[in-house]
Amino acid sequence: ATMTDDLTVLRTYGDEMTARLDAMALEANGIPARVLADTAGGALPSMALVFPVRLVVPAADAALARALLDTPAEPPEDADAG
């Protein structure tokens, strides 16, 4: 898939950094991801409240991308051992 395919908005974020971290995780798994932010290049981060930061991926990769982001990278082994 290339970024010229149909794009779909996977998620929206209130801050650009979180979106970029998720985009990097997707790209590490071979899914081209792009962050679209209307925050004046980071100069006006509060604009994200009005114009959410969008994480877009090729539509063909959306299901896989969503599954990757919904799966914790390393689940804690003894989460409920107390």
CSV table of N, CA, C and O in Angstrom, one decimal:
chain,number,residue,atom,x,y,z
A,1,ALA,N,0.9,-1.2,0.0
A,1,ALA,CA,0.0,0.0,0.0
A,1,ALA,C,0.9,1.2,0.0
A,1,ALA,O,1.9,1.3,0.6
A,2,THR,N,0.5,2.2,-0.7
A,2,THR,CA,1.2,3.5,-0.7
A,2,THR,C,0.3,4.6,-0.2
A,2,THR,O,-0.9,4.4,-0.2
A,3,MET,N,0.8,5.7,0.1
A,3,MET,CA,0.1,6.8,0.6
A,3,MET,C,-0.8,7.5,-0.5
A,3,MET,O,-1.5,8.4,-0.2
A,4,THR,N,-0.7,7.0,-1.7
A,4,THR,CA,-1.6,7.6,-2.7
A,4,THR,C,-2.9,6.8,-2.8
A,4,THR,O,-3.8,7.2,-3.5
A,5,ASP,N,-3.0,5.7,-2.0
A,5,ASP,CA,-4.3,5.0,-2.0
A,5,ASP,C,-5.3,5.8,-1.2
A,5,ASP,O,-5.0,6.8,-0.7
A,6,ASP,N,-6.5,5.3,-1.1
A,6,ASP,CA,-7.5,5.9,-0.3
A,6,ASP,C,-7.0,5.9,1.2
A,6,ASP,O,-6.6,4.9,1.7
A,7,LEU,N,-7.1,7.1,1.8
A,7,LEU,CA,-6.7,7.2,3.2
A,7,LEU,C,-7.9,7.2,4.1
A,7,LEU,O,-9.0,7.7,3.7
A,8,THR,N,-7.7,6.7,5.3
A,8,THR,CA,-8.8,6.7,6.2
A,8,THR,C,-8.2,7.3,7.6
A,8,THR,O,-7.0,7.0,7.9
A,9,VAL,N,-9.0,8.0,8.3
A,9,VAL,CA,-8.6,8.5,9.6
A,9,VAL,C,-8.7,7.4,10.6
A,9,VAL,O,-9.9,6.9,10.8
A,10,LEU,N,-7.6,7.0,11.1
A,10,LEU,CA,-7.7,5.9,12.1
A,10,LEU,C,-8.1,6.3,13.5
A,10,LEU,O,-9.0,5.7,14.1
A,11,ARG,N,-7.5,7.4,13.9
A,11,ARG,CA,-7.8,8.0,15.2
A,11,ARG,C,-7.6,9.5,15.2
A,11,ARG,O,-6.9,10.0,14.4
A,12,THR,N,-8.2,10.1,16.2
A,12,THR,CA,-7.9,11.5,16.4
A,12,THR,C,-7.4,11.7,17.8
A,12,THR,O,-7.7,10.9,18.7
A,13,TYR,N,-6.5,12.7,18.0
A,13,TYR,CA,-5.8,12.9,19.2
A,13,TYR,C,-5.9,14.4,19.7
A,13,TYR,O,-6.1,15.3,18.8
A,14,GLY,N,-5.7,14.6,20.9
A,14,GLY,CA,-5.7,15.9,21.5
A,14,GLY,C,-4.3,16.5,21.4
A,14,GLY,O,-4.1,17.7,21.7
A,15,ASP,N,-3.3,15.7,21.2
A,15,ASP,CA,-1.9,16.2,21.1
A,15,ASP,C,-1.2,15.5,20.0
A,15,ASP,O,-1.4,14.3,19.7
A,16,GLU,N,-0.3,16.2,19.4
A,16,GLU,CA,0.5,15.7,18.2
A,16,GLU,C,1.5,14.6,18.6
A,16,GLU,O,1.7,13.7,17.9
A,17,MET,N,2.1,14.7,19.8
A,17,MET,CA,3.1,13.8,20.2
A,17,MET,C,2.6,12.4,20.3
A,17,MET,O,3.2,11.4,19.8
A,18,THR,N,1.4,12.2,20.9
A,18,THR,CA,0.8,10.9,21.0
A,18,THR,C,0.5,10.3,19.6
A,18,THR,O,0.8,9.1,19.4
A,19,ALA,N,0.0,11.2,18.8
A,19,ALA,CA,-0.3,10.7,17.4
A,19,ALA,C,1.0,10.3,16.7
A,19,ALA,O,1.0,9.2,16.0
A,20,ARG,N,2.1,11.0,16.9
A,20,ARG,CA,3.3,10.6,16.3
A,20,ARG,C,3.9,9.3,16.8
A,20,ARG,O,4.5,8.5,16.1
A,21,LEU,N,3.7,9.1,18.1
A,21,LEU,CA,4.2,7.8,18.7
A,21,LEU,C,3.4,6.7,18.1
A,21,LEU,O,4.0,5.6,17.7
A,22,ASP,N,2.1,6.8,17.9
A,22,ASP,CA,1.3,5.7,17.3
A,22,ASP,C,1.7,5.6,15.8
A,22,ASP,O,1.8,4.4,15.3
A,23,ALA,N,2.0,6.7,15.1
A,23,ALA,CA,2.4,6.6,13.7
A,23,ALA,C,3.7,5.8,13.6
A,23,ALA,O,3.9,5.0,12.7
A,24,MET,N,4.6,6.1,14.5
A,24,MET,CA,5.9,5.4,14.5
A,24,MET,C,5.7,3.9,14.8
A,24,MET,O,6.4,3.1,14.1
A,25,ALA,N,4.9,3.6,15.7
A,25,ALA,CA,4.6,2.2,16.0
A,25,ALA,C,4.0,1.5,14.7
A,25,ALA,O,4.4,0.3,14.4
A,26,LEU,N,3.1,2.1,14.0
A,26,LEU,CA,2.5,1.5,12.8
A,26,LEU,C,3.6,1.4,11.7
A,26,LEU,O,3.7,0.3,11.1
A,27,GLU,N,4.5,2.4,11.5
A,27,GLU,CA,5.5,2.3,10.5
A,27,GLU,C,6.5,1.2,10.8
A,27,GLU,O,7.0,0.6,9.9
A,28,ALA,N,6.7,1.0,12.1
A,28,ALA,CA,7.7,-0.1,12.5
A,28,ALA,C,7.1,-1.4,12.1
A,28,ALA,O,7.8,-2.4,12.0
A,29,ASN,N,5.8,-1.5,12.0
A,29,ASN,CA,5.1,-2.7,11.6
A,29,ASN,C,4.7,-2.8,10.1
A,29,ASN,O,3.9,-3.6,9.6
A,30,GLY,N,5.3,-1.8,9.3
A,30,GLY,CA,5.2,-1.8,7.9
A,30,GLY,C,3.9,-1.1,7.4
A,30,GLY,O,3.6,-1.3,6.2
A,31,ILE,N,3.3,-0.4,8.2
A,31,ILE,CA,2.1,0.3,7.8
A,31,ILE,C,2.4,1.8,7.6
A,31,ILE,O,2.7,2.5,8.6
A,32,PRO,N,2.3,2.4,6.4
A,32,PRO,CA,2.6,3.8,6.2
A,32,PRO,C,1.5,4.6,7.0
A,32,PRO,O,0.3,4.4,6.8
A,33,ALA,N,2.0,5.5,7.8
A,33,ALA,CA,1.0,6.3,8.6
A,33,ALA,C,1.4,7.8,8.4
A,33,ALA,O,2.6,8.1,8.3
A,34,ARG,N,0.4,8.6,8.5
A,34,ARG,CA,0.7,10.1,8.4
A,34,ARG,C,0.0,10.8,9.5
A,34,ARG,O,-1.2,10.5,9.7
A,35,VAL,N,0.6,11.8,10.1
A,35,VAL,CA,-0.1,12.6,11.1
A,35,VAL,C,-0.4,13.9,10.5
A,35,VAL,O,0.4,14.6,9.9
A,36,LEU,N,-1.7,14.3,10.6
A,36,LEU,CA,-2.2,15.5,10.0
A,36,LEU,C,-2.6,16.4,11.2
A,36,LEU,O,-3.5,16.1,11.9
A,37,ALA,N,-1.8,17.5,11.4
A,37,ALA,CA,-2.1,18.3,12.6
A,37,ALA,C,-2.3,19.8,12.1
A,37,ALA,O,-1.5,20.2,11.3
A,38,ASP,N,-3.3,20.4,12.6
A,38,ASP,CA,-3.5,21.8,12.3
A,38,ASP,C,-3.2,22.7,13.5
A,38,ASP,O,-4.0,23.4,14.1
A,39,THR,N,-1.9,22.6,14.0
A,39,THR,CA,-1.5,23.3,15.2
A,39,THR,C,-0.5,24.4,14.9
A,39,THR,O,0.3,24.7,15.7
A,40,ALA,N,-0.5,24.9,13.7
A,40,ALA,CA,0.4,25.9,13.2
A,40,ALA,C,1.9,25.5,13.5
A,40,ALA,O,2.7,26.2,14.1
A,41,GLY,N,2.2,24.2,13.1
A,41,GLY,CA,3.5,23.7,13.3
A,41,GLY,C,3.9,23.5,14.7
A,41,GLY,O,5.1,23.6,15.1
A,42,GLY,N,2.9,23.3,15.6
A,42,GLY,CA,3.2,23.1,17.0
A,42,GLY,C,3.2,24.4,17.8
A,42,GLY,O,3.3,24.4,19.0
A,43,ALA,N,3.1,25.6,17.1
A,43,ALA,CA,3.2,26.9,17.8
A,43,ALA,C,1.9,27.1,18.6
A,43,ALA,O,2.0,27.8,19.6
A,44,LEU,N,0.8,26.5,18.2
A,44,LEU,CA,-0.5,26.7,18.9
A,44,LEU,C,-1.1,25.4,19.2
A,44,LEU,O,-2.1,25.0,18.6
A,45,PRO,N,-0.5,24.7,20.2
A,45,PRO,CA,-1.0,23.3,20.5
A,45,PRO,C,-2.4,23.3,20.9
A,45,PRO,O,-3.1,22.3,20.8
A,46,SER,N,-2.9,24.4,21.5
A,46,SER,CA,-4.3,24.5,21.9
A,46,SER,C,-5.3,24.3,20.8
A,46,SER,O,-6.4,24.0,20.9
A,47,MET,N,-4.8,24.6,19.5
A,47,MET,CA,-5.7,24.5,18.4
A,47,MET,C,-6.1,23.0,18.2
A,47,MET,O,-7.1,22.8,17.5
A,48,ALA,N,-5.4,22.1,18.8
A,48,ALA,CA,-5.8,20.7,18.7
A,48,ALA,C,-7.1,20.4,19.3
A,48,ALA,O,-7.8,19.4,19.0
A,49,LEU,N,-7.5,21.3,20.2
A,49,LEU,CA,-8.8,21.1,20.8
A,49,LEU,C,-9.9,21.4,19.8
A,49,LEU,O,-11.0,20.8,19.9
A,50,VAL,N,-9.7,22.3,18.9
A,50,VAL,CA,-10.6,22.7,17.9
A,50,VAL,C,-10.5,21.8,16.6
A,50,VAL,O,-11.4,21.3,16.0
A,51,PHE,N,-9.2,21.6,16.3
A,51,PHE,CA,-8.9,20.8,15.1
A,51,PHE,C,-8.0,19.6,15.6
A,51,PHE,O,-6.8,19.7,15.7
A,52,PRO,N,-8.7,18.5,15.8
A,52,PRO,CA,-7.9,17.3,16.4
A,52,PRO,C,-6.8,16.9,15.4
A,52,PRO,O,-6.9,17.0,14.2
A,53,VAL,N,-5.7,16.4,16.0
A,53,VAL,CA,-4.7,15.8,15.3
A,53,VAL,C,-5.2,14.5,14.8
A,53,VAL,O,-5.7,13.7,15.5
A,54,ARG,N,-5.0,14.2,13.5
A,54,ARG,CA,-5.5,13.0,12.9
A,54,ARG,C,-4.4,12.1,12.4
A,54,ARG,O,-3.4,12.5,11.9
A,55,LEU,N,-4.5,10.8,12.7
A,55,LEU,CA,-3.6,9.7,12.3
A,55,LEU,C,-4.3,9.0,11.1
A,55,LEU,O,-5.4,8.5,11.3
A,56,VAL,N,-3.7,9.1,9.9
A,56,VAL,CA,-4.3,8.5,8.8
A,56,VAL,C,-3.4,7.4,8.2
A,56,VAL,O,-2.2,7.5,8.3
A,57,VAL,N,-4.1,6.4,7.7
A,57,VAL,CA,-3.4,5.2,7.1
A,57,VAL,C,-4.1,4.9,5.8
A,57,VAL,O,-5.3,5.3,5.7
A,58,PRO,N,-3.5,4.1,4.9
A,58,PRO,CA,-4.2,3.6,3.8
A,58,PRO,C,-5.4,2.8,4.2
A,58,PRO,O,-5.3,2.0,5.2
A,59,ALA,N,-6.5,3.0,3.5
A,59,ALA,CA,-7.8,2.3,3.9
A,59,ALA,C,-7.6,0.8,4.0
A,59,ALA,O,-8.1,0.1,4.9
A,60,ALA,N,-6.7,0.3,3.1
A,60,ALA,CA,-6.5,-1.2,3.1
A,60,ALA,C,-5.8,-1.7,4.3
A,60,ALA,O,-5.9,-2.9,4.7
A,61,ASP,N,-5.1,-0.8,5.0
A,61,ASP,CA,-4.3,-1.2,6.2
A,61,ASP,C,-5.0,-0.8,7.5
A,61,ASP,O,-4.5,-1.1,8.6
A,62,ALA,N,-6.2,-0.2,7.4
A,62,ALA,CA,-6.9,0.3,8.6
A,62,ALA,C,-7.2,-0.7,9.6
A,62,ALA,O,-6.9,-0.5,10.8
A,63,ALA,N,-7.7,-1.9,9.2
A,63,ALA,CA,-8.1,-2.9,10.2
A,63,ALA,C,-6.8,-3.4,10.9
A,63,ALA,O,-6.9,-3.5,12.2
A,64,LEU,N,-5.8,-3.7,10.2
A,64,LEU,CA,-4.5,-4.1,10.8
A,64,LEU,C,-3.9,-3.1,11.7
A,64,LEU,O,-3.5,-3.3,12.9
A,65,ALA,N,-4.0,-1.8,11.3
A,65,ALA,CA,-3.4,-0.7,12.1
A,65,ALA,C,-4.2,-0.6,13.4
A,65,ALA,O,-3.6,-0.4,14.5
A,66,ARG,N,-5.5,-0.7,13.3
A,66,ARG,CA,-6.3,-0.5,14.5
A,66,ARG,C,-6.0,-1.7,15.5
A,66,ARG,O,-5.9,-1.5,16.7
A,67,ALA,N,-5.9,-2.9,14.9
A,67,ALA,CA,-5.6,-4.0,15.8
A,67,ALA,C,-4.2,-3.9,16.5
A,67,ALA,O,-4.0,-4.2,17.6
A,68,LEU,N,-3.2,-3.3,15.7
A,68,LEU,CA,-1.9,-3.1,16.3
A,68,LEU,C,-2.0,-2.1,17.4
A,68,LEU,O,-1.3,-2.3,18.5
A,69,LEU,N,-2.7,-1.0,17.2
A,69,LEU,CA,-2.8,0.0,18.3
A,69,LEU,C,-3.6,-0.4,19.5
A,69,LEU,O,-3.4,0.0,20.6
A,70,ASP,N,-4.5,-1.4,19.3
A,70,ASP,CA,-5.4,-1.8,20.4
A,70,ASP,C,-4.7,-2.9,21.2
A,70,ASP,O,-5.2,-3.3,22.2
A,71,THR,N,-3.6,-3.4,20.7
A,71,THR,CA,-2.9,-4.5,21.4
A,71,THR,C,-1.7,-3.9,22.1
A,71,THR,O,-0.8,-3.3,21.5
A,72,PRO,N,-1.6,-4.1,23.4
A,72,PRO,CA,-0.4,-3.6,24.1
A,72,PRO,C,0.8,-4.3,23.6
A,72,PRO,O,0.8,-5.5,23.3
A,73,ALA,N,1.9,-3.5,23.5
A,73,ALA,CA,3.1,-4.1,23.0
A,73,ALA,C,3.7,-5.2,23.8
A,73,ALA,O,4.0,-6.3,23.4
A,74,GLU,N,3.7,-5.0,25.2
A,74,GLU,CA,4.2,-6.0,26.1
A,74,GLU,C,3.3,-6.1,27.3
A,74,GLU,O,3.4,-5.3,28.2
A,75,PRO,N,2.4,-7.0,27.3
A,75,PRO,CA,1.5,-7.1,28.4
A,75,PRO,C,2.3,-7.5,29.7
A,75,PRO,O,3.2,-8.3,29.6
A,76,PRO,N,1.9,-6.9,30.8
A,76,PRO,CA,2.6,-7.2,32.0
A,76,PRO,C,2.4,-8.7,32.4
A,76,PRO,O,1.2,-9.1,32.3
A,77,GLU,N,3.4,-9.4,32.8
A,77,GLU,CA,3.2,-10.8,33.0
A,77,GLU,C,2.5,-11.2,34.3
A,77,GLU,O,1.7,-12.1,34.3
A,78,ASP,N,2.7,-10.4,35.3
A,78,ASP,CA,2.0,-10.7,36.6
A,78,ASP,C,1.1,-9.5,36.9
A,78,ASP,O,1.2,-9.0,38.0
A,79,ALA,N,0.2,-9.2,36.0
A,79,ALA,CA,-0.6,-8.0,36.2
A,79,ALA,C,-1.6,-8.1,37.5
A,79,ALA,O,-1.8,-7.2,38.2
A,80,ASP,N,-2.1,-9.3,37.7
A,80,ASP,CA,-3.0,-9.5,38.8
A,80,ASP,C,-2.5,-10.3,39.9
A,80,ASP,O,-3.2,-10.8,40.7
A,81,ALA,N,-1.2,-10.4,40.0
A,81,ALA,CA,-0.5,-11.2,41.1
A,81,ALA,C,-0.6,-10.4,42.4
A,81,ALA,O,-0.5,-11.0,43.5
A,82,GLY,N,-0.8,-9.1,42.3
A,82,GLY,CA,-1.0,-8.3,43.5
A,82,GLY,C,0.2,-8.0,44.2
A,82,GLY,O,0.3,-7.6,45.3
